[in-house]
Amino acid sequence: KKAISHNTAPEELKKYFEQAVPEYDKDRVYTSDIKKIIKWYNILIDANILEFNEDEKNENTEKESGKKDENTKTK
């Protein structure tokens, strides 16, 4: 799915980016960086270079939570 346009108002870009990456460092990531990321993302989507498979996403999430569980166990 395509993201919003990189030419959208800066406030809307920041809100959109915060939804996608909630833990981003607001002091170090400028609006120009967000514009570049969104522009490149849309270019990759238009060129069919990025393909997201919902099953793949779920598998990756399960693997990550399994890794976290292993790391939190005490010996």
N, CA, C and O atoms as a Maestro MAE file, in Angstrom:
{
 s_m_m2io_version
 :::
 2.0.0
}

f_m_ct {
 s_m_title
 :::
 protein
 m_atom[300] {
  # First column is atom index #
  i_m_mmod_type
  r_m_x_coord
  r_m_y_coord
  r_m_z_coord
  i_m_residue_number
  s_m_chain_name
  s_m_pdb_residue_name
  s_m_pdb_atom_name
  i_m_atomic_number
  :::
  1 25 0.843 -1.182 0.000 1 A "LYS " " N  " 7
  2 3 0.000 0.000 0.000 1 A "LYS " " CA " 6
  3 2 0.882 1.236 0.000 1 A "LYS " " C  " 6
  4 15 1.854 1.322 0.750 1 A "LYS " " O  " 8
  5 25 0.541 2.160 -0.824 2 A "LYS " " N  " 7
  6 3 1.307 3.388 -0.957 2 A "LYS " " CA " 6
  7 2 1.115 4.284 0.266 2 A "LYS " " C  " 6
  8 15 0.034 4.323 0.855 2 A "LYS " " O  " 8
  9 25 2.163 4.994 0.635 3 A "ALA " " N  " 7
  10 3 2.104 5.946 1.747 3 A "ALA " " CA " 6
  11 2 1.517 7.262 1.255 3 A "ALA " " C  " 6
  12 15 1.240 7.421 0.066 3 A "ALA " " O  " 8
  13 25 1.330 8.200 2.173 4 A "ILE " " N  " 7
  14 3 0.866 9.526 1.778 4 A "ILE " " CA " 6
  15 2 1.940 10.191 0.920 4 A "ILE " " C  " 6
  16 15 3.080 9.730 0.878 4 A "ILE " " O  " 8
  17 25 1.580 11.251 0.253 5 A "SER " " N  " 7
  18 3 2.534 11.964 -0.596 5 A "SER " " CA " 6
  19 2 3.608 12.639 0.248 5 A "SER " " C  " 6
  20 15 3.340 13.125 1.347 5 A "SER " " O  " 8
  21 25 4.822 12.661 -0.282 6 A "HIS " " N  " 7
  22 3 5.912 13.321 0.440 6 A "HIS " " CA " 6
  23 2 5.760 14.839 0.416 6 A "HIS " " C  " 6
  24 15 6.486 15.548 1.113 6 A "HIS " " O  " 8
  25 25 4.824 15.337 -0.379 7 A "ASN " " N  " 7
  26 3 4.565 16.778 -0.449 7 A "ASN " " CA " 6
  27 2 3.462 17.232 0.507 7 A "ASN " " C  " 6
  28 15 3.039 18.388 0.464 7 A "ASN " " O  " 8
  29 25 3.003 16.336 1.359 8 A "THR " " N  " 7
  30 3 1.982 16.663 2.350 8 A "THR " " CA " 6
  31 2 2.557 17.638 3.376 8 A "THR " " C  " 6
  32 15 3.775 17.752 3.512 8 A "THR " " O  " 8
  33 25 1.695 18.330 4.085 9 A "ALA " " N  " 7
  34 3 2.119 19.295 5.109 9 A "ALA " " CA " 6
  35 2 3.014 18.616 6.150 9 A "ALA " " C  " 6
  36 15 2.769 17.466 6.512 9 A "ALA " " O  " 8
  37 25 4.044 19.308 6.633 10 A "PRO " " N  " 7
  38 3 4.997 18.721 7.587 10 A "PRO " " CA " 6
  39 2 4.349 18.107 8.827 10 A "PRO " " C  " 6
  40 15 4.794 17.060 9.298 10 A "PRO " " O  " 8
  41 25 3.311 18.740 9.356 11 A "GLU " " N  " 7
  42 3 2.652 18.204 10.550 11 A "GLU " " CA " 6
  43 2 2.014 16.848 10.263 11 A "GLU " " C  " 6
  44 15 2.085 15.933 11.084 11 A "GLU " " O  " 8
  45 25 1.389 16.727 9.089 12 A "GLU " " N  " 7
  46 3 0.761 15.462 8.706 12 A "GLU " " CA " 6
  47 2 1.811 14.388 8.443 12 A "GLU " " C  " 6
  48 15 1.608 13.223 8.788 12 A "GLU " " O  " 8
  49 25 2.930 14.773 7.837 13 A "LEU " " N  " 7
  50 3 4.019 13.818 7.596 13 A "LEU " " CA " 6
  51 2 4.530 13.253 8.913 13 A "LEU " " C  " 6
  52 15 4.757 12.049 9.034 13 A "LEU " " O  " 8
  53 25 4.709 14.125 9.897 14 A "LYS " " N  " 7
  54 3 5.205 13.683 11.206 14 A "LYS " " CA " 6
  55 2 4.216 12.741 11.880 14 A "LYS " " C  " 6
  56 15 4.622 11.736 12.463 14 A "LYS " " O  " 8
  57 25 2.915 13.054 11.808 15 A "LYS " " N  " 7
  58 3 1.888 12.186 12.396 15 A "LYS " " CA " 6
  59 2 1.902 10.819 11.716 15 A "LYS " " C  " 6
  60 15 1.844 9.783 12.379 15 A "LYS " " O  " 8
  61 25 1.978 10.830 10.390 16 A "TYR " " N  " 7
  62 3 1.987 9.580 9.628 16 A "TYR " " CA " 6
  63 2 3.214 8.742 9.987 16 A "TYR " " C  " 6
  64 15 3.109 7.537 10.216 16 A "TYR " " O  " 8
  65 25 4.374 9.390 10.033 17 A "PHE " " N  " 7
  66 3 5.619 8.684 10.317 17 A "PHE " " CA " 6
  67 2 5.612 8.134 11.741 17 A "PHE " " C  " 6
  68 15 6.119 7.041 11.991 17 A "PHE " " O  " 8
  69 25 5.040 8.886 12.662 18 A "GLU " " N  " 7
  70 3 4.975 8.425 14.052 18 A "GLU " " CA " 6
  71 2 4.091 7.187 14.183 18 A "GLU " " C  " 6
  72 15 4.342 6.340 15.040 18 A "GLU " " O  " 8
  73 25 3.069 7.071 13.352 19 A "GLN " " N  " 7
  74 3 2.235 5.869 13.357 19 A "GLN " " CA " 6
  75 2 3.024 4.670 12.845 19 A "GLN " " C  " 6
  76 15 2.873 3.559 13.352 19 A "GLN " " O  " 8
  77 25 3.859 4.897 11.845 20 A "ALA " " N  " 7
  78 3 4.643 3.807 11.256 20 A "ALA " " CA " 6
  79 2 5.830 3.432 12.134 20 A "ALA " " C  " 6
  80 15 6.154 2.253 12.276 20 A "ALA " " O  " 8
  81 25 6.479 4.433 12.721 21 A "VAL " " N  " 7
  82 3 7.676 4.213 13.545 21 A "VAL " " CA " 6
  83 2 7.513 5.017 14.840 21 A "VAL " " C  " 6
  84 15 8.074 6.105 14.970 21 A "VAL " " O  " 8
  85 25 6.750 4.484 15.794 22 A "PRO " " N  " 7
  86 3 6.441 5.256 17.001 22 A "PRO " " CA " 6
  87 2 7.655 5.634 17.844 22 A "PRO " " C  " 6
  88 15 7.617 6.645 18.546 22 A "PRO " " O  " 8
  89 25 8.711 4.862 17.792 23 A "GLU " " N  " 7
  90 3 9.858 5.126 18.662 23 A "GLU " " CA " 6
  91 2 10.973 5.930 17.986 23 A "GLU " " C  " 6
  92 15 12.098 5.957 18.484 23 A "GLU " " O  " 8
  93 25 10.675 6.581 16.868 24 A "TYR " " N  " 7
  94 3 11.732 7.342 16.199 24 A "TYR " " CA " 6
  95 2 12.136 8.549 17.045 24 A "TYR " " C  " 6
  96 15 11.328 9.085 17.803 24 A "TYR " " O  " 8
  97 25 13.386 8.966 16.909 25 A "ASP " " N  " 7
  98 3 13.940 10.076 17.692 25 A "ASP " " CA " 6
  99 2 13.542 11.402 17.043 25 A "ASP " " C  " 6
  100 15 14.105 11.801 16.024 25 A "ASP " " O  " 8
  101 25 12.582 12.062 17.637 26 A "LYS " " N  " 7
  102 3 12.039 13.299 17.066 26 A "LYS " " CA " 6
  103 2 13.057 14.435 17.041 26 A "LYS " " C  " 6
  104 15 12.917 15.374 16.258 26 A "LYS " " O  " 8
  105 25 14.073 14.357 17.887 27 A "ASP " " N  " 7
  106 3 15.105 15.393 17.910 27 A "ASP " " CA " 6
  107 2 16.123 15.223 16.784 27 A "ASP " " C  " 6
  108 15 16.748 16.193 16.356 27 A "ASP " " O  " 8
  109 25 16.285 13.999 16.310 28 A "ARG " " N  " 7
  110 3 17.321 13.726 15.317 28 A "ARG " " CA " 6
  111 2 16.778 13.476 13.914 28 A "ARG " " C  " 6
  112 15 17.533 13.520 12.942 28 A "ARG " " O  " 8
  113 25 15.480 13.215 13.800 29 A "VAL " " N  " 7
  114 3 14.874 12.953 12.492 29 A "VAL " " CA " 6
  115 2 14.108 14.204 12.069 29 A "VAL " " C  " 6
  116 15 13.123 14.592 12.697 29 A "VAL " " O  " 8
  117 25 14.575 14.815 11.006 30 A "TYR " " N  " 7
  118 3 13.969 16.049 10.511 30 A "TYR " " CA " 6
  119 2 12.859 15.741 9.506 30 A "TYR " " C  " 6
  120 15 12.761 14.628 8.988 30 A "TYR " " O  " 8
  121 25 12.036 16.737 9.246 31 A "THR " " N  " 7
  122 3 10.956 16.588 8.269 31 A "THR " " CA " 6
  123 2 11.516 16.215 6.901 31 A "THR " " C  " 6
  124 15 10.905 15.432 6.173 31 A "THR " " O  " 8
  125 25 12.664 16.764 6.550 32 A "SER " " N  " 7
  126 3 13.275 16.435 5.256 32 A "SER " " CA " 6
  127 2 13.642 14.950 5.185 32 A "SER " " C  " 6
  128 15 13.546 14.340 4.120 32 A "SER " " O  " 8
  129 25 14.061 14.368 6.312 33 A "ASP " " N  " 7
  130 3 14.363 12.930 6.351 33 A "ASP " " CA " 6
  131 2 13.094 12.112 6.134 33 A "ASP " " C  " 6
  132 15 13.091 11.134 5.385 33 A "ASP " " O  " 8
  133 25 12.028 12.521 6.792 34 A "ILE " " N  " 7
  134 3 10.746 11.823 6.661 34 A "ILE " " CA " 6
  135 2 10.263 11.898 5.216 34 A "ILE " " C  " 6
  136 15 9.779 10.907 4.668 34 A "ILE " " O  " 8
  137 25 10.393 13.074 4.599 35 A "LYS " " N  " 7
  138 3 9.993 13.235 3.194 35 A "LYS " " CA " 6
  139 2 10.763 12.276 2.295 35 A "LYS " " C  " 6
  140 15 10.177 11.643 1.417 35 A "LYS " " O  " 8
  141 25 12.074 12.167 2.509 36 A "LYS " " N  " 7
  142 3 12.905 11.276 1.687 36 A "LYS " " CA " 6
  143 2 12.489 9.824 1.864 36 A "LYS " " C  " 6
  144 15 12.382 9.080 0.889 36 A "LYS " " O  " 8
  145 25 12.254 9.423 3.106 37 A "ILE " " N  " 7
  146 3 11.866 8.033 3.377 37 A "ILE " " CA " 6
  147 2 10.542 7.715 2.696 37 A "ILE " " C  " 6
  148 15 10.411 6.683 2.038 37 A "ILE " " O  " 8
  149 25 9.564 8.598 2.850 38 A "ILE " " N  " 7
  150 3 8.250 8.365 2.251 38 A "ILE " " CA " 6
  151 2 8.342 8.370 0.725 38 A "ILE " " C  " 6
  152 15 7.709 7.551 0.058 38 A "ILE " " O  " 8
  153 25 9.125 9.289 0.181 39 A "LYS " " N  " 7
  154 3 9.290 9.349 -1.276 39 A "LYS " " CA " 6
  155 2 9.905 8.052 -1.800 39 A "LYS " " C  " 6
  156 15 9.415 7.493 -2.781 39 A "LYS " " O  " 8
  157 25 10.970 7.569 -1.160 40 A "TRP " " N  " 7
  158 3 11.618 6.330 -1.588 40 A "TRP " " CA " 6
  159 2 10.697 5.134 -1.400 40 A "TRP " " C  " 6
  160 15 10.657 4.246 -2.252 40 A "TRP " " O  " 8
  161 25 9.973 5.098 -0.321 41 A "TYR " " N  " 7
  162 3 9.034 4.002 -0.085 41 A "TYR " " CA " 6
  163 2 8.010 3.939 -1.217 41 A "TYR " " C  " 6
  164 15 7.749 2.866 -1.761 41 A "TYR " " O  " 8
  165 25 7.435 5.082 -1.570 42 A "ASN " " N  " 7
  166 3 6.447 5.114 -2.648 42 A "ASN " " CA " 6
  167 2 7.053 4.723 -3.990 42 A "ASN " " C  " 6
  168 15 6.396 4.066 -4.798 42 A "ASN " " O  " 8
  169 25 8.288 5.118 -4.234 43 A "ILE " " N  " 7
  170 3 8.973 4.718 -5.471 43 A "ILE " " CA " 6
  171 2 9.137 3.200 -5.517 43 A "ILE " " C  " 6
  172 15 8.892 2.578 -6.551 43 A "ILE " " O  " 8
  173 25 9.549 2.609 -4.402 44 A "LEU " " N  " 7
  174 3 9.733 1.155 -4.352 44 A "LEU " " CA " 6
  175 2 8.409 0.417 -4.510 44 A "LEU " " C  " 6
  176 15 8.356 -0.621 -5.169 44 A "LEU " " O  " 8
  177 25 7.353 0.934 -3.919 45 A "ILE " " N  " 7
  178 3 6.029 0.324 -4.064 45 A "ILE " " CA " 6
  179 2 5.567 0.411 -5.523 45 A "ILE " " C  " 6
  180 15 5.068 -0.571 -6.072 45 A "ILE " " O  " 8
  181 25 5.730 1.572 -6.147 46 A "ASP " " N  " 7
  182 3 5.328 1.749 -7.549 46 A "ASP " " CA " 6
  183 2 6.091 0.810 -8.481 46 A "ASP " " C  " 6
  184 15 5.542 0.349 -9.482 46 A "ASP " " O  " 8
  185 25 7.347 0.527 -8.160 47 A "ALA " " N  " 7
  186 3 8.178 -0.341 -8.991 47 A "ALA " " CA " 6
  187 2 7.992 -1.821 -8.639 47 A "ALA " " C  " 6
  188 15 8.664 -2.683 -9.205 47 A "ALA " " O  " 8
  189 25 7.092 -2.112 -7.715 48 A "ASN " " N  " 7
  190 3 6.827 -3.488 -7.255 48 A "ASN " " CA " 6
  191 2 8.078 -4.170 -6.715 48 A "ASN " " C  " 6
  192 15 8.248 -5.380 -6.865 48 A "ASN " " O  " 8
  193 25 8.940 -3.397 -6.096 49 A "ILE " " N  " 7
  194 3 10.155 -3.957 -5.507 49 A "ILE " " CA " 6
  195 2 9.881 -4.461 -4.099 49 A "ILE " " C  " 6
  196 15 10.464 -5.454 -3.665 49 A "ILE " " O  " 8
  197 25 9.004 -3.783 -3.395 50 A "LEU " " N  " 7
  198 3 8.638 -4.210 -2.045 50 A "LEU " " CA " 6
  199 2 7.357 -5.014 -2.114 50 A "LEU " " C  " 6
  200 15 6.350 -4.561 -2.660 50 A "LEU " " O  " 8
  201 25 7.406 -6.208 -1.556 51 A "GLU " " N  " 7
  202 3 6.204 -7.022 -1.466 51 A "GLU " " CA " 6
  203 2 6.069 -7.465 -0.024 51 A "GLU " " C  " 6
  204 15 6.971 -8.089 0.535 51 A "GLU " " O  " 8
  205 25 4.941 -7.139 0.566 52 A "PHE " " N  " 7
  206 3 4.701 -7.538 1.941 52 A "PHE " " CA " 6
  207 2 3.653 -8.629 1.951 52 A "PHE " " C  " 6
  208 15 2.548 -8.462 1.435 52 A "PHE " " O  " 8
  209 25 4.020 -9.744 2.546 53 A "ASN " " N  " 7
  210 3 3.121 -10.869 2.671 53 A "ASN " " CA " 6
  211 2 2.656 -10.910 4.118 53 A "ASN " " C  " 6
  212 15 3.484 -10.948 5.029 53 A "ASN " " O  " 8
  213 25 1.357 -10.903 4.346 54 A "GLU " " N  " 7
  214 3 0.816 -10.863 5.710 54 A "GLU " " CA " 6
  215 2 1.263 -12.088 6.512 54 A "GLU " " C  " 6
  216 15 1.559 -11.965 7.701 54 A "GLU " " O  " 8
  217 25 1.319 -13.273 5.880 55 A "ASP " " N  " 7
  218 3 1.777 -14.475 6.574 55 A "ASP " " CA " 6
  219 2 3.228 -14.334 7.001 55 A "ASP " " C  " 6
  220 15 3.599 -14.726 8.108 55 A "ASP " " O  " 8
  221 25 4.048 -13.772 6.118 56 A "GLU " " N  " 7
  222 3 5.461 -13.554 6.417 56 A "GLU " " CA " 6
  223 2 5.610 -12.599 7.597 56 A "GLU " " C  " 6
  224 15 6.454 -12.806 8.469 56 A "GLU " " O  " 8
  225 25 4.799 -11.570 7.620 57 A "LYS " " N  " 7
  226 3 4.836 -10.585 8.700 57 A "LYS " " CA " 6
  227 2 4.504 -11.258 10.029 57 A "LYS " " C  " 6
  228 15 5.171 -11.010 11.034 57 A "LYS " " O  " 8
  229 25 3.488 -12.099 10.039 58 A "ASN " " N  " 7
  230 3 3.096 -12.795 11.262 58 A "ASN " " CA " 6
  231 2 4.185 -13.743 11.734 58 A "ASN " " C  " 6
  232 15 4.429 -13.849 12.936 58 A "ASN " " O  " 8
  233 25 4.846 -14.435 10.808 59 A "GLU " " N  " 7
  234 3 5.934 -15.342 11.170 59 A "GLU " " CA " 6
  235 2 7.086 -14.581 11.798 59 A "GLU " " C  " 6
  236 15 7.649 -15.019 12.802 59 A "GLU " " O  " 8
  237 25 7.441 -13.441 11.214 60 A "ASN " " N  " 7
  238 3 8.531 -12.630 11.753 60 A "ASN " " CA " 6
  239 2 8.195 -12.123 13.141 60 A "ASN " " C  " 6
  240 15 9.068 -12.084 14.008 60 A "ASN " " O  " 8
  241 25 6.964 -11.738 13.370 61 A "THR " " N  " 7
  242 3 6.542 -11.253 14.683 61 A "THR " " CA " 6
  243 2 6.652 -12.378 15.706 61 A "THR " " C  " 6
  244 15 7.112 -12.156 16.825 61 A "THR " " O  " 8
  245 25 6.233 -13.586 15.328 62 A "GLU " " N  " 7
  246 3 6.315 -14.724 16.241 62 A "GLU " " CA " 6
  247 2 7.766 -15.061 16.560 62 A "GLU " " C  " 6
  248 15 8.090 -15.370 17.707 62 A "GLU " " O  " 8
  249 25 8.643 -15.008 15.559 63 A "LYS " " N  " 7
  250 3 10.057 -15.294 15.782 63 A "LYS " " CA " 6
  251 2 10.671 -14.275 16.720 63 A "LYS " " C  " 6
  252 15 11.442 -14.634 17.610 63 A "LYS " " O  " 8
  253 25 10.338 -13.002 16.530 64 A "GLU " " N  " 7
  254 3 10.886 -11.944 17.377 64 A "GLU " " CA " 6
  255 2 10.423 -12.108 18.813 64 A "GLU " " C  " 6
  256 15 11.216 -11.925 19.736 64 A "GLU " " O  " 8
  257 25 9.151 -12.451 19.026 65 A "SER " " N  " 7
  258 3 8.692 -12.607 20.397 65 A "SER " " CA " 6
  259 2 9.312 -13.850 21.022 65 A "SER " " C  " 6
  260 15 9.513 -13.887 22.236 65 A "SER " " O  " 8
  261 25 9.619 -14.861 20.228 66 A "GLY " " N  " 7
  262 3 10.315 -16.035 20.747 66 A "GLY " " CA " 6
  263 2 11.724 -15.696 21.176 66 A "GLY " " C  " 6
  264 15 12.198 -16.194 22.197 66 A "GLY " " O  " 8
  265 25 12.407 -14.846 20.404 67 A "LYS " " N  " 7
  266 3 13.761 -14.419 20.758 67 A "LYS " " CA " 6
  267 2 13.748 -13.618 22.046 67 A "LYS " " C  " 6
  268 15 14.634 -13.779 22.885 67 A "LYS " " O  " 8
  269 25 12.756 -12.760 22.212 68 A "LYS " " N  " 7
  270 3 12.662 -11.952 23.425 68 A "LYS " " CA " 6
  271 2 12.452 -12.852 24.633 68 A "LYS " " C  " 6
  272 15 13.036 -12.623 25.692 68 A "LYS " " O  " 8
  273 25 11.614 -13.884 24.474 69 A "ASP " " N  " 7
  274 3 11.363 -14.808 25.573 69 A "ASP " " CA " 6
  275 2 12.630 -15.546 25.968 69 A "ASP " " C  " 6
  276 15 12.891 -15.741 27.155 69 A "ASP " " O  " 8
  277 25 13.425 -15.961 24.976 70 A "GLU " " N  " 7
  278 3 14.668 -16.667 25.265 70 A "GLU " " CA " 6
  279 2 15.644 -15.771 26.004 70 A "GLU " " C  " 6
  280 15 16.339 -16.226 26.913 70 A "GLU " " O  " 8
  281 25 15.704 -14.509 25.627 71 A "ASN " " N  " 7
  282 3 16.631 -13.574 26.248 71 A "ASN " " CA " 6
  283 2 16.223 -13.200 27.663 71 A "ASN " " C  " 6
  284 15 17.076 -12.806 28.459 71 A "ASN " " O  " 8
  285 25 14.957 -13.310 27.993 72 A "THR " " N  " 7
  286 3 14.507 -12.898 29.319 72 A "THR " " CA " 6
  287 2 14.560 -14.033 30.330 72 A "THR " " C  " 6
  288 15 14.405 -13.794 31.528 72 A "THR " " O  " 8
  289 25 14.774 -15.246 29.879 73 A "LYS " " N  " 7
  290 3 14.854 -16.377 30.807 73 A "LYS " " CA " 6
  291 2 16.128 -16.288 31.633 73 A "LYS " " C  " 6
  292 15 17.176 -15.871 31.141 73 A "LYS " " O  " 8
  293 25 16.022 -16.682 32.881 74 A "THR " " N  " 7
  294 3 17.199 -16.682 33.749 74 A "THR " " CA " 6
  295 2 17.832 -18.054 33.740 74 A "THR " " C  " 6
  296 15 17.170 -19.064 33.501 74 A "THR " " O  " 8
  297 25 19.109 -18.073 34.002 75 A "LYS " " N  " 7
  298 3 19.840 -19.349 33.980 75 A "LYS " " CA " 6
  299 2 19.984 -19.894 35.371 75 A "LYS " " C  " 6
  300 15 20.570 -20.960 35.559 75 A "LYS " " O  " 8
  :::
 }
 m_bond[299] {
  # First column is bond index #
  i_m_from
  i_m_to
  i_m_order
  :::
  1 1 2 1
  2 2 3 1
  3 3 4 2
  4 3 5 1
  5 5 6 1
  6 6 7 1
  7 7 8 2
  8 7 9 1
  9 9 10 1
  10 10 11 1
  11 11 12 2
  12 11 13 1
  13 13 14 1
  14 14 15 1
  15 15 16 2
  16 15 17 1
  17 17 18 1
  18 18 19 1
  19 19 20 2
  20 19 21 1
  21 21 22 1
  22 22 23 1
  23 23 24 2
  24 23 25 1
  25 25 26 1
  26 26 27 1
  27 27 28 2
  28 27 29 1
  29 29 30 1
  30 30 31 1
  31 31 32 2
  32 31 33 1
  33 33 34 1
  34 34 35 1
  35 35 36 2
  36 35 37 1
  37 37 38 1
  38 38 39 1
  39 39 40 2
  40 39 41 1
  41 41 42 1
  42 42 43 1
  43 43 44 2
  44 43 45 1
  45 45 46 1
  46 46 47 1
  47 47 48 2
  48 47 49 1
  49 49 50 1
  50 50 51 1
  51 51 52 2
  52 51 53 1
  53 53 54 1
  54 54 55 1
  55 55 56 2
  56 55 57 1
  57 57 58 1
  58 58 59 1
  59 59 60 2
  60 59 61 1
  61 61 62 1
  62 62 63 1
  63 63 64 2
  64 63 65 1
  65 65 66 1
  66 66 67 1
  67 67 68 2
  68 67 69 1
  69 69 70 1
  70 70 71 1
  71 71 72 2
  72 71 73 1
  73 73 74 1
  74 74 75 1
  75 75 76 2
  76 75 77 1
  77 77 78 1
  78 78 79 1
  79 79 80 2
  80 79 81 1
  81 81 82 1
  82 82 83 1
  83 83 84 2
  84 83 85 1
  85 85 86 1
  86 86 87 1
  87 87 88 2
  88 87 89 1
  89 89 90 1
  90 90 91 1
  91 91 92 2
  92 91 93 1
  93 93 94 1
  94 94 95 1
  95 95 96 2
  96 95 97 1
  97 97 98 1
  98 98 99 1
  99 99 100 2
  100 99 101 1
  101 101 102 1
  102 102 103 1
  103 103 104 2
  104 103 105 1
  105 105 106 1
  106 106 107 1
  107 107 108 2
  108 107 109 1
  109 109 110 1
  110 110 111 1
  111 111 112 2
  112 111 113 1
  113 113 114 1
  114 114 115 1
  115 115 116 2
  116 115 117 1
  117 117 118 1
  118 118 119 1
  119 119 120 2
  120 119 121 1
  121 121 122 1
  122 122 123 1
  123 123 124 2
  124 123 125 1
  125 125 126 1
  126 126 127 1
  127 127 128 2
  128 127 129 1
  129 129 130 1
  130 130 131 1
  131 131 132 2
  132 131 133 1
  133 133 134 1
  134 134 135 1
  135 135 136 2
  136 135 137 1
  137 137 138 1
  138 138 139 1
  139 139 140 2
  140 139 141 1
  141 141 142 1
  142 142 143 1
  143 143 144 2
  144 143 145 1
  145 145 146 1
  146 146 147 1
  147 147 148 2
  148 147 149 1
  149 149 150 1
  150 150 151 1
  151 151 152 2
  152 151 153 1
  153 153 154 1
  154 154 155 1
  155 155 156 2
  156 155 157 1
  157 157 158 1
  158 158 159 1
  159 159 160 2
  160 159 161 1
  161 161 162 1
  162 162 163 1
  163 163 164 2
  164 163 165 1
  165 165 166 1
  166 166 167 1
  167 167 168 2
  168 167 169 1
  169 169 170 1
  170 170 171 1
  171 171 172 2
  172 171 173 1
  173 173 174 1
  174 174 175 1
  175 175 176 2
  176 175 177 1
  177 177 178 1
  178 178 179 1
  179 179 180 2
  180 179 181 1
  181 181 182 1
  182 182 183 1
  183 183 184 2
  184 183 185 1
  185 185 186 1
  186 186 187 1
  187 187 188 2
  188 187 189 1
  189 189 190 1
  190 190 191 1
  191 191 192 2
  192 191 193 1
  193 193 194 1
  194 194 195 1
  195 195 196 2
  196 195 197 1
  197 197 198 1
  198 198 199 1
  199 199 200 2
  200 199 201 1
  201 201 202 1
  202 202 203 1
  203 203 204 2
  204 203 205 1
  205 205 206 1
  206 206 207 1
  207 207 208 2
  208 207 209 1
  209 209 210 1
  210 210 211 1
  211 211 212 2
  212 211 213 1
  213 213 214 1
  214 214 215 1
  215 215 216 2
  216 215 217 1
  217 217 218 1
  218 218 219 1
  219 219 220 2
  220 219 221 1
  221 221 222 1
  222 222 223 1
  223 223 224 2
  224 223 225 1
  225 225 226 1
  226 226 227 1
  227 227 228 2
  228 227 229 1
  229 229 230 1
  230 230 231 1
  231 231 232 2
  232 231 233 1
  233 233 234 1
  234 234 235 1
  235 235 236 2
  236 235 237 1
  237 237 238 1
  238 238 239 1
  239 239 240 2
  240 239 241 1
  241 241 242 1
  242 242 243 1
  243 243 244 2
  244 243 245 1
  245 245 246 1
  246 246 247 1
  247 247 248 2
  248 247 249 1
  249 249 250 1
  250 250 251 1
  251 251 252 2
  252 251 253 1
  253 253 254 1
  254 254 255 1
  255 255 256 2
  256 255 257 1
  257 257 258 1
  258 258 259 1
  259 259 260 2
  260 259 261 1
  261 261 262 1
  262 262 263 1
  263 263 264 2
  264 263 265 1
  265 265 266 1
  266 266 267 1
  267 267 268 2
  268 267 269 1
  269 269 270 1
  270 270 271 1
  271 271 272 2
  272 271 273 1
  273 273 274 1
  274 274 275 1
  275 275 276 2
  276 275 277 1
  277 277 278 1
  278 278 279 1
  279 279 280 2
  280 279 281 1
  281 281 282 1
  282 282 283 1
  283 283 284 2
  284 283 285 1
  285 285 286 1
  286 286 287 1
  287 287 288 2
  288 287 289 1
  289 289 290 1
  290 290 291 1
  291 291 292 2
  292 291 293 1
  293 293 294 1
  294 294 295 1
  295 295 296 2
  296 295 297 1
  297 297 298 1
  298 298 299 1
  299 299 300 2
  :::
 }
}
